[in-house]
Short mmCIF file of C-alpha atoms in Angstrom, two decimals:
data_model
loop_
_atom_site.label_atom_id
_atom_site.label_comp_id
_atom_site.label_asym_id
_atom_site.label_seq_id
_atom_site.Cartn_x
_atom_site.Cartn_y
_atom_site.Cartn_z
CA MET A 611 0.18 0.00 0.27
CA ALA A 612 1.82 3.28 -0.74
CA ALA A 613 2.32 6.20 1.30
CA GLY A 614 -0.31 8.74 1.53
CA PRO A 615 0.08 12.19 3.20
CA GLY A 616 -0.60 11.10 6.40
CA ASP A 617 2.63 8.81 7.01
CA ASN A 618 4.51 12.00 6.54
CA ALA A 619 6.83 12.29 9.21
CA LEU A 620 5.72 15.68 10.22
CA VAL A 621 2.28 14.71 10.50
CA ARG A 622 2.85 11.96 12.57
CA GLY A 623 5.26 14.31 14.94
CA ILE A 624 2.27 16.48 14.80
CA GLY A 625 0.03 13.17 15.79
CA ARG A 626 2.34 12.40 18.84
CA LEU A 627 2.12 15.47 20.65
CA PRO A 628 0.70 14.79 24.07
CA ALA A 629 -2.15 17.04 23.59
CA LYS A 630 -6.02 16.66 22.57
CA VAL A 631 -7.63 16.93 19.67
CA ARG A 632 -9.80 20.15 20.24
CA THR A 633 -6.22 21.80 22.05
CA LYS A 634 -4.46 21.06 18.62
CA LEU A 635 -7.24 22.82 16.72
CA LEU A 636 -7.19 25.39 18.84
CA ILE A 637 -3.11 26.08 18.30
CA ALA A 638 -4.13 25.79 14.82
CA PHE A 639 -6.85 28.35 14.72
CA VAL A 640 -4.58 30.69 16.93
CA GLY A 641 -1.74 30.37 15.22
CA THR A 642 -3.78 30.91 11.45
CA ALA A 643 -5.30 34.19 13.52
CA VAL A 644 -1.91 35.38 14.73
CA LEU A 645 -0.36 35.41 10.94
CA LEU A 646 -3.57 37.12 9.32
CA VAL A 647 -3.33 39.95 12.63
CA GLY A 648 0.54 39.99 11.70
CA VAL A 649 -0.02 40.17 7.92
CA GLY A 650 -2.94 43.13 8.52
CA LEU A 651 -0.12 44.83 11.06
CA LEU A 652 2.08 45.20 8.52
CA GLY A 653 -0.29 46.25 5.82
CA LEU A 654 -1.31 49.07 8.14
CA ARG A 655 2.20 50.11 8.19
CA VAL A 656 2.24 50.04 4.64
CA LEU A 657 -0.27 52.13 4.01
CA GLY A 658 0.50 54.19 7.54
CA HIS A 659 4.41 54.94 5.68
CA SER A 660 2.05 55.47 1.75
CA ASN A 661 0.24 58.25 3.81
CA ASP A 662 2.92 59.94 5.81
CA ARG A 663 4.80 60.32 2.17
CA ALA A 664 1.34 61.39 0.95
CA GLU A 665 1.24 64.27 3.32
CA ARG A 666 4.97 65.26 2.69
CA LEU A 667 4.20 65.26 -0.70
CA GLY A 668 1.62 67.77 -0.48
CA THR A 669 3.29 70.07 1.74
CA LEU A 670 6.26 69.88 -0.88
CA GLN A 671 3.56 71.33 -3.36
CA GLU A 672 2.47 73.82 -0.61
CA ARG A 673 6.03 75.18 -0.10
CA ALA A 674 6.25 74.94 -4.10
CA LEU A 675 3.37 77.27 -4.93
CA ALA A 676 4.54 79.37 -2.44
CA TYR A 677 8.15 79.51 -3.20
CA GLY A 678 7.01 80.12 -6.67
CA ARG A 679 4.87 83.13 -6.02
CA LEU A 680 8.22 84.45 -4.32
CA GLU A 681 10.22 83.30 -7.29
CA SER A 682 7.80 84.85 -9.53
CA ASP A 683 7.99 88.84 -7.65
CA THR A 684 11.58 89.24 -7.45
CA ARG A 685 11.63 88.36 -11.52
CA HIS A 686 9.22 91.17 -11.73
CA ILE A 687 11.37 93.51 -9.43
CA ARG A 688 14.40 92.62 -11.78
CA LEU A 689 12.75 93.03 -14.92
CA LEU A 690 11.38 96.39 -13.95
CA LEU A 691 14.41 97.26 -12.67
CA ALA A 692 15.80 96.69 -16.36
CA GLU A 693 13.13 98.66 -17.20
CA ASN A 694 10.67 96.48 -19.33
CA PRO A 695 9.22 98.49 -21.63
CA GLY A 696 5.87 96.15 -20.57
CA ALA A 697 6.21 96.86 -17.00
CA ASP A 698 3.01 97.40 -14.83
CA PHE A 699 2.11 100.07 -12.76
CA PHE A 700 1.42 99.58 -9.53
CA GLU A 701 -0.62 102.07 -6.89
CA ILE A 702 2.20 104.03 -5.33
CA THR A 703 3.08 103.13 -1.71
CA PRO A 704 2.64 105.50 0.70
CA GLY A 705 4.78 108.07 1.67
CA LEU A 706 6.73 108.49 -1.29
CA VAL A 707 6.03 111.16 -3.53
CA PHE A 708 6.09 111.59 -7.19
CA VAL A 709 7.37 114.69 -8.16
CA GLY A 710 9.25 116.21 -11.54
CA ARG A 711 11.28 114.44 -13.81
CA GLU A 712 10.30 111.42 -16.49
CA ARG A 713 7.12 109.66 -15.45
CA SER A 714 8.35 106.50 -16.91
CA ASP A 715 11.40 106.33 -14.83
CA VAL A 716 9.90 107.11 -11.30
CA GLY A 717 6.54 104.97 -11.75
CA ILE A 718 8.46 101.79 -12.21
CA ASP A 719 10.50 102.88 -9.43
CA LEU A 720 7.60 103.22 -7.21
CA ALA A 721 6.70 100.04 -9.07
CA VAL A 722 9.28 97.93 -7.77
CA ALA A 723 9.02 99.55 -3.83
CA ASN A 724 5.56 98.18 -3.80
CA ALA A 725 6.09 94.77 -5.40
CA LEU A 726 9.47 94.90 -2.78
CA VAL A 727 6.70 95.59 0.05
CA ARG A 728 4.98 92.85 -0.58
CA ILE A 729 7.56 90.46 -0.39
CA ARG A 730 8.25 90.80 3.28
CA PRO A 731 4.85 89.18 4.56
CA GLU A 732 5.27 86.45 1.89
CA THR A 733 8.61 85.02 3.35
CA SER A 734 6.41 85.02 7.59
CA ALA A 735 5.10 81.43 8.40
CA GLU A 736 1.84 83.47 9.18
CA ARG A 737 1.22 84.31 5.30
CA LEU A 738 2.97 81.10 3.84
CA GLY A 739 0.24 78.96 5.75
CA PHE A 740 3.24 76.56 6.93
CA VAL A 741 6.66 76.60 8.91
CA PRO A 742 9.31 76.34 6.25
CA PRO A 743 12.60 74.08 7.24
CA ALA A 744 15.55 75.03 8.75
CA GLU A 745 17.59 74.89 5.61
CA HIS A 746 14.76 77.25 3.88
CA ARG A 747 14.41 80.28 6.63
CA ARG A 748 17.99 80.88 5.63
CA PHE A 749 16.83 81.51 2.29
CA LEU A 750 13.73 83.36 3.56
CA ARG A 751 15.93 85.29 5.83
CA ASP A 752 18.52 86.05 2.89
CA ILE A 753 15.21 87.09 0.57
CA ARG A 754 13.74 89.58 3.75
CA ALA A 755 16.95 91.30 4.41
CA LYS A 756 18.17 91.66 0.22
CA SER A 757 14.20 92.93 -0.36
CA GLU A 758 15.10 95.43 2.76
CA ARG A 759 18.08 96.59 1.24
CA LEU A 760 16.99 97.25 -1.98
CA LEU A 761 13.92 98.63 -1.29
CA THR A 762 15.88 101.44 0.92
CA VAL A 763 17.95 101.99 -2.01
CA ILE A 764 15.05 102.29 -4.08
CA HIS A 765 14.00 105.06 -1.58
CA GLU A 766 17.32 106.43 -1.91
CA VAL A 767 16.42 106.91 -6.06
CA VAL A 768 13.46 108.31 -5.63
CA ALA A 769 14.66 111.25 -2.74
CA ALA A 770 17.50 111.63 -4.93
CA HIS A 771 14.93 112.09 -7.94
CA ASN A 772 13.16 114.21 -5.85
CA ARG A 773 16.07 116.43 -5.04
CA GLY A 774 16.56 116.98 -8.62
CA VAL A 775 19.96 114.96 -8.36
CA SER A 776 21.72 114.54 -12.38
CA ALA A 777 21.41 110.71 -13.80
CA ASP A 778 25.21 110.40 -14.10
CA ARG A 779 25.30 111.16 -9.44
CA GLU A 780 21.96 108.35 -9.48
CA LYS A 781 23.65 105.65 -11.42
CA PRO A 782 25.81 104.22 -8.31
CA LEU A 783 22.41 103.51 -6.51
CA ARG A 784 20.88 102.19 -9.58
CA ASN A 785 23.83 100.17 -10.05
CA GLN A 786 23.63 98.68 -6.86
CA ALA A 787 19.97 98.44 -7.14
CA HIS A 788 20.34 95.92 -10.19
CA ARG A 789 23.01 94.05 -8.23
CA LEU A 790 20.28 93.49 -5.21
CA ALA A 791 17.19 92.70 -7.70
CA SER A 792 19.87 89.40 -9.66
CA ASP A 793 21.05 88.46 -6.22
CA LEU A 794 17.46 88.38 -4.96
CA TYR A 795 16.11 86.52 -7.40
CA GLN A 796 18.84 84.16 -7.37
CA VAL A 797 18.23 83.72 -3.87
CA ALA A 798 14.41 82.62 -4.84
CA VAL A 799 15.57 80.28 -7.59
CA GLN A 800 17.60 78.67 -5.36
CA LEU A 801 15.27 78.10 -2.56
CA ALA A 802 12.47 76.71 -5.26
CA ALA A 803 14.78 74.75 -7.02
CA ALA A 804 16.40 73.05 -3.36
CA ASN A 805 12.30 72.62 -2.77
CA GLU A 806 11.79 70.95 -6.55
CA ARG A 807 14.99 69.18 -5.04
CA GLU A 808 13.49 67.60 -2.23
CA THR A 809 9.97 66.88 -4.05
CA ALA A 810 12.20 65.00 -6.55
CA ASP A 811 14.10 63.07 -4.19
CA LEU A 812 10.66 62.51 -2.16
CA ILE A 813 9.07 60.92 -5.17
CA GLY A 814 11.81 58.68 -5.69
CA GLN A 815 11.63 57.52 -2.42
CA ASN A 816 8.23 57.34 -2.54
CA ALA A 817 8.77 55.35 -5.98
CA SER A 818 11.45 52.73 -3.90
CA SER A 819 10.15 52.30 -0.79
CA TYR A 820 6.87 51.70 -2.08
CA ALA A 821 8.56 48.77 -4.56
CA SER A 822 10.41 47.35 -1.23
CA GLN A 823 7.17 47.59 1.13
CA ARG A 824 5.03 46.34 -1.76
CA ASN A 825 7.20 43.16 -1.95
CA LEU A 826 7.81 42.63 1.55
CA PHE A 827 4.14 42.61 1.96
CA ILE A 828 3.80 40.43 -0.97
CA GLY A 829 6.21 38.14 0.40
CA VAL A 830 5.25 38.42 4.15
CA ALA A 831 1.42 37.50 2.95
CA ALA A 832 2.80 35.01 0.71
CA GLY A 833 4.28 33.39 3.87
CA ALA A 834 1.58 33.40 5.95
CA ILE A 835 -0.55 31.60 3.83
CA ALA A 836 2.04 28.96 3.18
CA LEU A 837 2.50 28.83 6.68
CA ALA A 838 -1.34 28.57 7.35
CA LEU A 839 -2.13 26.24 4.71
CA LEU A 840 1.21 23.89 6.04
CA LEU A 841 -0.23 23.82 9.52
CA GLY A 842 -3.70 23.07 7.92
CA PHE A 843 -2.09 20.39 6.43
CA VAL A 844 -0.46 19.01 8.75
CA LEU A 845 -2.97 19.19 11.46
CA ALA A 846 -5.46 17.85 8.87
CA TRP A 847 -3.84 15.04 8.34
CA SER A 848 -2.76 13.96 11.85
CA VAL A 849 -6.68 13.51 12.09
CA ILE A 850 -7.59 11.94 8.81
CA GLY A 851 -4.70 10.01 8.52
CA PRO A 852 -5.65 7.80 12.02
CA ILE A 853 -9.56 8.06 11.33
CA GLN A 854 -8.98 6.51 7.69
CA ARG A 855 -7.08 3.95 8.99
CA ILE A 856 -9.16 2.69 12.00
CA ASP A 857 -12.35 3.24 9.09
CA ALA A 858 -10.35 0.51 6.99
CA ARG A 859 -9.67 -1.70 10.50
CA LEU A 860 -13.77 -1.63 11.12
CA ALA A 861 -14.34 -2.58 7.60
CA ALA A 862 -12.03 -5.59 7.72
CA ILE A 863 -13.47 -6.16 11.24
CA ALA A 864 -17.13 -6.39 9.11
CA SER A 865 -16.10 -8.74 6.81
CA GLY A 866 -15.12 -10.80 9.25
CA ASP A 867 -10.81 -10.06 8.79
CA PHE A 868 -9.38 -10.01 12.33
CA SER A 869 -5.60 -10.60 11.45
CA GLY A 870 -4.85 -7.08 11.28
CA GLN A 871 -3.83 -4.04 13.65
CA VAL A 872 -4.83 -0.41 13.19
CA ASP A 873 -1.22 1.63 13.38
CA VAL A 874 -1.69 5.04 14.91
CA SER A 875 0.88 6.51 16.93
CA ASN A 876 -1.16 9.59 17.89
CA ARG A 877 -0.87 10.46 21.92
CA ASP A 878 -4.57 11.90 22.00
CA GLU A 879 -8.66 11.11 21.61
CA LEU A 880 -7.75 9.17 18.13
CA GLY A 881 -4.46 7.23 19.69
CA ALA A 882 -6.64 5.74 22.69
CA LEU A 883 -9.46 5.07 19.88
CA ALA A 884 -7.28 3.02 17.95
CA ALA A 885 -5.60 1.74 21.12
CA ASN A 886 -9.88 0.06 21.64
CA VAL A 887 -10.09 -0.49 18.31
CA ASN A 888 -7.43 -3.08 18.01
CA ARG A 889 -8.34 -4.25 21.68
CA MET A 890 -11.98 -4.95 20.36
CA ASN A 891 -10.56 -6.38 17.13
CA ASP A 892 -8.67 -9.15 19.80
CA GLU A 893 -11.52 -9.64 21.46
CA LEU A 894 -14.41 -10.17 18.61
CA ASP A 895 -11.30 -12.38 17.14
CA ARG A 896 -11.30 -14.35 20.35
CA LEU A 897 -15.17 -14.46 20.26
CA TYR A 898 -15.55 -15.21 16.44
CA ARG A 899 -13.36 -18.04 16.95
CA GLU A 900 -15.40 -19.49 20.32
CA LEU A 901 -18.95 -18.90 18.34
CA GLU A 902 -17.35 -20.99 15.38
CA THR A 903 -16.78 -23.92 17.11
CA ALA A 904 -19.72 -23.39 19.48
CA SER A 905 -21.76 -23.77 15.87
CA LYS A 906 -19.90 -26.64 14.62
CA HIS A 907 -20.62 -28.11 18.09
CA LYS A 908 -23.96 -27.39 18.02
CA SER A 909 -24.69 -28.34 14.24
CA ALA A 910 -23.09 -31.82 15.03
CA PHE A 911 -25.13 -32.29 17.32
CA LEU A 912 -27.98 -30.88 15.70
CA ALA A 913 -27.15 -33.51 12.89
CA SER A 914 -26.03 -36.24 15.62
CA MET A 915 -29.84 -35.39 17.17
CA SER A 916 -32.20 -35.52 13.95
CA HIS A 917 -30.65 -38.37 12.76
CA GLU A 918 -31.16 -40.07 16.09
CA LEU A 919 -34.59 -38.95 16.46
CA ARG A 920 -35.11 -40.25 12.61
CA THR A 921 -34.99 -43.73 13.62
CA PRO A 922 -37.92 -43.67 16.45
CA LEU A 923 -40.02 -41.68 14.39
CA ASN A 924 -40.20 -44.08 11.09
CA ALA A 925 -40.81 -46.86 13.19
CA ILE A 926 -44.11 -45.03 14.63
CA ILE A 927 -44.69 -43.77 11.20
CA GLY A 928 -44.27 -47.39 10.02
CA PHE A 929 -46.25 -49.11 12.65
CA SER A 930 -49.25 -46.40 12.52
CA GLN A 931 -49.52 -47.04 8.71
CA VAL A 932 -49.53 -50.82 9.39
CA LEU A 933 -51.90 -50.81 11.72
CA ARG A 934 -54.40 -48.20 9.51
CA GLU A 935 -54.22 -50.74 6.84
CA ARG A 936 -55.55 -53.11 8.89
CA MET A 937 -53.30 -55.60 8.80
CA PHE A 938 -53.46 -56.82 12.59
CA GLY A 939 -57.68 -56.61 12.45
CA GLU A 940 -60.28 -53.81 12.17
CA LEU A 941 -60.34 -50.73 13.95
CA ASN A 942 -62.89 -48.91 15.42
CA ALA A 943 -63.77 -45.32 14.26
CA LYS A 944 -62.25 -43.61 17.46
CA GLN A 945 -58.85 -45.63 16.67
CA GLU A 946 -58.94 -44.81 13.00
CA GLU A 947 -59.38 -41.01 14.11
CA TYR A 948 -56.35 -41.39 16.27
CA LEU A 949 -54.25 -43.17 14.01
CA ASP A 950 -54.67 -40.40 11.73
CA ASP A 951 -53.85 -37.63 14.17
CA ILE A 952 -50.35 -39.64 15.00
CA LEU A 953 -49.01 -40.03 11.52
CA SER A 954 -49.81 -36.44 10.59
CA SER A 955 -47.66 -35.77 13.68
CA ALA A 956 -45.60 -37.78 12.88
CA ASN A 957 -45.01 -36.36 9.78
CA HIS A 958 -45.03 -33.11 10.32
CA LEU A 959 -42.12 -33.77 12.77
CA LEU A 960 -40.27 -35.59 10.59
CA SER A 961 -40.46 -32.72 8.45
CA LEU A 962 -39.39 -30.15 10.96
CA ILE A 963 -36.32 -32.42 11.75
CA ASN A 964 -35.32 -32.69 8.35
CA ASP A 965 -35.21 -28.94 8.17
CA VAL A 966 -33.18 -28.94 11.10
CA LEU A 967 -30.67 -31.61 9.85
CA ASP A 968 -30.98 -29.91 7.04
CA LEU A 969 -30.29 -26.21 8.31
CA SER A 970 -27.24 -28.04 10.72
CA LYS A 971 -25.64 -29.62 7.87
CA VAL A 972 -25.84 -26.37 5.63
CA GLU A 973 -24.10 -24.49 8.57
CA ALA A 974 -21.66 -26.97 9.18
CA GLY A 975 -20.43 -26.61 5.64
CA GLN A 976 -21.72 -30.28 4.96
CA VAL A 977 -23.91 -30.38 2.14
CA GLU A 978 -22.54 -30.77 -1.30
CA LEU A 979 -24.74 -29.99 -4.11
CA GLU A 980 -25.12 -32.81 -7.00
CA VAL A 981 -25.64 -29.96 -9.83
CA ALA A 982 -26.78 -31.49 -13.05
CA PRO A 983 -28.46 -30.26 -16.07
CA PHE A 984 -32.53 -30.26 -15.18
CA SER A 985 -35.91 -29.09 -16.36
CA LEU A 986 -36.88 -25.86 -13.91
CA ARG A 987 -40.25 -26.10 -15.44
CA ASP A 988 -40.92 -29.55 -14.49
CA ALA A 989 -39.48 -28.80 -10.64
CA LEU A 990 -42.26 -25.74 -10.61
CA GLU A 991 -44.52 -27.93 -11.93
CA SER A 992 -44.15 -30.91 -9.72
CA GLY A 993 -44.07 -28.22 -6.61
CA VAL A 994 -47.68 -26.95 -7.71
CA VAL A 995 -49.10 -29.91 -7.73
CA MET A 996 -47.86 -31.38 -4.34
CA VAL A 997 -49.14 -28.10 -2.54
CA ARG A 998 -52.60 -28.10 -5.09
CA GLU A 999 -54.52 -30.93 -3.09
CA ARG A 1000 -54.47 -28.65 0.07
CA ALA A 1001 -55.32 -25.26 -1.91
CA THR A 1002 -58.10 -26.59 -3.21
CA ILE A 1003 -59.06 -28.04 0.11
CA GLU A 1004 -58.28 -24.24 1.01
CA GLY A 1005 -60.19 -22.35 -1.70
CA VAL A 1006 -57.21 -21.05 -3.29
CA ARG A 1007 -56.42 -21.03 -6.76
CA VAL A 1008 -52.37 -22.01 -8.15
CA GLY A 1009 -51.60 -20.96 -11.40
CA LEU A 1010 -48.15 -21.12 -12.94
CA SER A 1011 -46.79 -19.30 -16.08
CA ALA A 1012 -43.11 -19.97 -17.74
CA ASP A 1013 -41.72 -18.03 -20.24
CA PRO A 1014 -40.58 -20.31 -22.88
CA GLU A 1015 -36.71 -19.73 -22.40
CA VAL A 1016 -36.70 -20.72 -19.58
CA ASP A 1017 -36.52 -24.82 -19.38
CA VAL A 1018 -33.07 -26.27 -18.60
CA VAL A 1019 -31.32 -25.45 -15.72
CA ASP A 1020 -27.95 -26.26 -14.12
CA GLY A 1021 -28.38 -27.13 -10.22
CA ASP A 1022 -28.70 -29.31 -7.35
CA GLU A 1023 -32.71 -30.15 -8.76
CA ARG A 1024 -33.84 -32.16 -5.30
CA ARG A 1025 -32.90 -29.11 -3.19
CA ILE A 1026 -34.23 -26.37 -5.68
CA ARG A 1027 -37.36 -28.56 -5.65
CA GLN A 1028 -37.12 -28.31 -1.68
CA VAL A 1029 -37.28 -24.04 -2.34
CA ILE A 1030 -39.89 -24.18 -4.69
CA PHE A 1031 -41.94 -26.61 -2.37
CA ASN A 1032 -41.59 -24.31 1.38
CA LEU A 1033 -42.30 -21.32 -0.81
CA LEU A 1034 -45.30 -22.62 -2.64
CA SER A 1035 -46.67 -24.17 0.72
CA ASN A 1036 -46.13 -20.97 2.68
CA ALA A 1037 -47.92 -19.24 0.42
CA VAL A 1038 -50.89 -21.35 0.56
CA LYS A 1039 -50.84 -21.50 4.20
CA PHE A 1040 -51.18 -17.84 4.36
CA THR A 1041 -53.35 -17.25 1.76
CA PRO A 1042 -57.10 -16.68 2.51
CA ALA A 1043 -60.10 -18.49 0.79
CA GLY A 1044 -60.74 -17.04 -2.22
CA GLY A 1045 -57.20 -15.66 -2.77
CA ALA A 1046 -54.54 -16.45 -5.19
CA VAL A 1047 -51.13 -18.00 -5.61
CA ASP A 1048 -49.30 -17.40 -8.98
CA VAL A 1049 -45.86 -18.88 -9.98
CA SER A 1050 -43.71 -17.28 -12.70
CA ALA A 1051 -40.42 -18.06 -13.87
CA ALA A 1052 -38.43 -15.71 -16.69
CA GLN A 1053 -35.06 -14.80 -17.77
CA VAL A 1054 -33.60 -11.90 -16.81
CA ASN A 1055 -30.60 -9.59 -17.08
CA GLY A 1056 -28.20 -13.23 -17.46
CA GLU A 1057 -30.36 -15.07 -14.43
CA VAL A 1058 -33.24 -17.23 -14.11
CA ARG A 1059 -35.35 -15.63 -12.03
CA VAL A 1060 -38.32 -16.97 -10.39
CA ALA A 1061 -41.59 -15.50 -8.41
CA VAL A 1062 -44.40 -16.80 -5.94
CA ALA A 1063 -46.88 -14.07 -5.56
CA ASP A 1064 -50.16 -14.55 -3.32
CA THR A 1065 -53.06 -12.07 -1.91
CA GLY A 1066 -52.37 -12.85 1.04
CA PRO A 1067 -52.07 -10.32 4.45
CA GLY A 1068 -48.62 -9.31 3.26
CA LEU A 1069 -45.43 -8.12 5.22
CA ALA A 1070 -44.46 -5.38 7.58
CA PRO A 1071 -41.07 -3.60 5.92
CA GLU A 1072 -39.11 -4.76 8.77
CA ASP A 1073 -40.18 -8.22 9.15
CA HIS A 1074 -38.64 -8.53 5.13
CA VAL A 1075 -35.34 -9.08 5.98
CA ARG A 1076 -35.84 -11.02 9.71
CA ILE A 1077 -38.26 -13.79 8.21
CA PHE A 1078 -34.81 -15.19 6.53
CA GLU A 1079 -33.56 -15.92 10.14
CA GLU A 1080 -33.52 -19.04 11.31
CA PHE A 1081 -36.40 -19.57 13.83
CA GLN A 1082 -38.58 -16.49 12.88
CA GLN A 1083 -41.82 -16.05 12.38
CA THR A 1084 -44.40 -13.34 11.10
CA GLU A 1085 -46.82 -12.69 14.47
CA LEU A 1086 -49.82 -14.49 11.91
CA GLY A 1087 -47.44 -17.76 11.51
CA VAL A 1088 -47.23 -17.69 15.33
CA GLU A 1089 -50.49 -17.74 15.82
CA GLN A 1090 -51.25 -20.64 13.45
CA ARG A 1091 -49.04 -22.69 15.40
CA GLU A 1092 -47.44 -24.59 12.14
CA GLY A 1093 -43.48 -24.72 11.75
CA THR A 1094 -40.48 -23.42 13.40
CA GLY A 1095 -39.86 -20.56 11.24
CA LEU A 1096 -36.52 -22.97 9.51
CA GLY A 1097 -38.10 -23.52 5.89
CA LEU A 1098 -37.25 -19.48 4.80
CA ALA A 1099 -33.66 -19.82 6.39
CA LEU A 1100 -33.06 -22.92 4.80
CA SER A 1101 -34.38 -21.53 1.32
CA LYS A 1102 -32.35 -18.18 1.23
CA ARG A 1103 -29.05 -21.09 2.17
CA LEU A 1104 -29.83 -23.62 -0.39
CA VAL A 1105 -30.73 -20.36 -2.89
CA GLU A 1106 -26.81 -18.94 -2.02
CA LEU A 1107 -25.26 -22.11 -2.57
CA HIS A 1108 -26.36 -22.15 -6.17
CA GLY A 1109 -24.74 -18.65 -6.50
CA GLY A 1110 -27.94 -16.94 -6.41
CA ARG A 1111 -30.34 -14.42 -4.53
CA ILE A 1112 -33.34 -14.58 -2.86
CA TRP A 1113 -35.80 -11.34 -1.40
CA VAL A 1114 -39.32 -10.96 -0.57
CA ASP A 1115 -41.67 -7.55 -2.27
CA SER A 1116 -44.62 -6.61 -0.03
CA ASP A 1117 -46.70 -4.20 1.26
CA VAL A 1118 -49.27 -4.38 4.38
CA GLY A 1119 -52.81 -6.27 2.88
CA LYS A 1120 -50.91 -6.01 -0.39
CA GLY A 1121 -49.88 -9.56 -0.56
CA SER A 1122 -46.38 -10.65 -1.17
CA THR A 1123 -44.23 -11.98 -4.09
CA PHE A 1124 -41.38 -14.00 -2.98
CA VAL A 1125 -38.22 -14.21 -5.47
CA PHE A 1126 -35.27 -16.22 -5.50
CA THR A 1127 -32.55 -15.95 -8.62
CA LEU A 1128 -30.60 -19.33 -10.14
CA PRO A 1129 -27.51 -18.52 -13.10
CA ALA A 1130 -28.64 -19.28 -16.31
CA ARG A 1131 -27.24 -21.90 -18.06
CA SER A 1132 -24.22 -21.21 -20.58
CA HIS A 1133 -25.49 -22.14 -24.30
CA ARG A 1134 -22.97 -25.19 -25.12
CA PRO A 1135 -22.48 -25.99 -28.42
#
C-alpha cells in the first residue's frame, strides 16, 4: 500500500504531541489568526508610510506654490529694474511722493518699491501657511534682508529724483539696485530649486519605498498563507490519517477479518480510539473463534440428534401405517381417528427434523450440491401439484406461467424442488380462501428469476429481512402454530449455495411476492 499524506514524518510528529485534538485545533486556529493579524498590521504599516509620504508630498507642493510666487515676484522686480517697457504700474506706496522728471522712470521705481513691500510678509510663516524647514528659513531670511536693502536703495533713488540729482550721480544707486535685484532673484530661484530637489527626492523615495514595501508585504502575505496551509495540512492529516486507518480496520472487522491491527501513533483521543479498536478486534477474534467452535458443535449435535430422532420416528410412522392398513385386524372409528392424528403429527415432526438436519448440515458446510442439468419447468409443475390438494381444500387457486426460454438450468434438482415447495406451501398457508397463488419464471439480465406471488395479508417492512433468519416468524405465523421458522432460512442458504439471491416484495394488505434467482445456463455447442 502506497504511503499517503498521513504517513508524513511531520504529520506523525504532530500526532505524537501529548495534547487533545481540540487543543491542537485551537492552536491551529490561533496560529492562523496570529498570521492574519501580522499580515494586517504589516498592511496598516505600509498604508501608514504611504500616507505619510503623501502628506509630505502635499506639503512640498504647498511650499512649491509659495516659493513660486516669491520667484515670480523677484523676477518681476528684476524685469522692472531692467526698465522693461511692458512693465505694469502698481499703486504708489504710501510715503513715496512722485515729483518732476520722467514719469516712466519714477513710475518704475515706485512699482519696484511697491513689489518689495509685498515680499516681506510673503516670507513669514503666517503668510506662507506652513512652517518652513531650517534650511529654507535661511533662504527666506536672505530674501527679506535683500528685499529690505533693495527697498532702502529704491527709496534713495526716488529721493534723489525728488531733489533733482543728475542721472550720473543716480547711476551708482541704480547699479546697486540692479545687483540687489539680481541677487534677490537668485536666492528665490535657489529656494525654489531646493524645494524641487526635495520634491524629486521624495518622489524617488516614494517609488523605491513603495516597491520594497510592496514586495515585503507580498512576501510576508505569501509566507503567512504558506504557513497557514502547511499548519492546516499537517493538523488535518494528523486527524484524517488515523481516522482513515481506523475506518479501514473497522471495515475489515465487519467483513470478518480479525488478522490485522490499526497503527496509530497519536497521543490523543484518536490514539486511544485506535487502541480500543485493536482491543475490540482481538476480543472479537477470540469470540468469533469460540462462536465458530460452538456453532460447529451445535450443528454436529443437531445433525446427530436429528438422525437419532428420525429412527424411532420412522418406526412410529411405519407401525401406524401398518395398523391403519388393518393388517392386524379391524379398527373402530375412534381408533382410526387417533391413527390419523398420530400419522399427521409424526409426518409434521419428521418434516421439522429434516429441516433442522438440512440447516445444520448447511451451516456446518456438510452439504455438497449435486449439480446437473434439470428442467426447472418440471420442478415448478411438481411443486404446484404437491400443494394443489391443500390449496383446493382451502379455496386457494394456484397458477403457473413460465417463459418458453426458461427450461433447463444447472443445479441440485432436489434442493431447488425443496426451495420451491417451501415457498409454495407458505404462500398457500397464508392466503385466505378465495385468494390466488401465481408462480412465474423468466430470464432477466443473465439469470433465471422465479417468483411466487400470493394475495395474503402481506408483510411489514421490518419483517422483510427478519423472516429469512432461523426460527423467525411473523405474528400471523406464530398464531397459526405451524412450523418453526426454518423453511425460509433453509431456502435462503440453499439458493445462495447455488450462487443466487432470494428476497421478498411485500406491503401490508397487498400480498407478498417471494423471488429467488439462479444463474442462467450457458449455451454449449
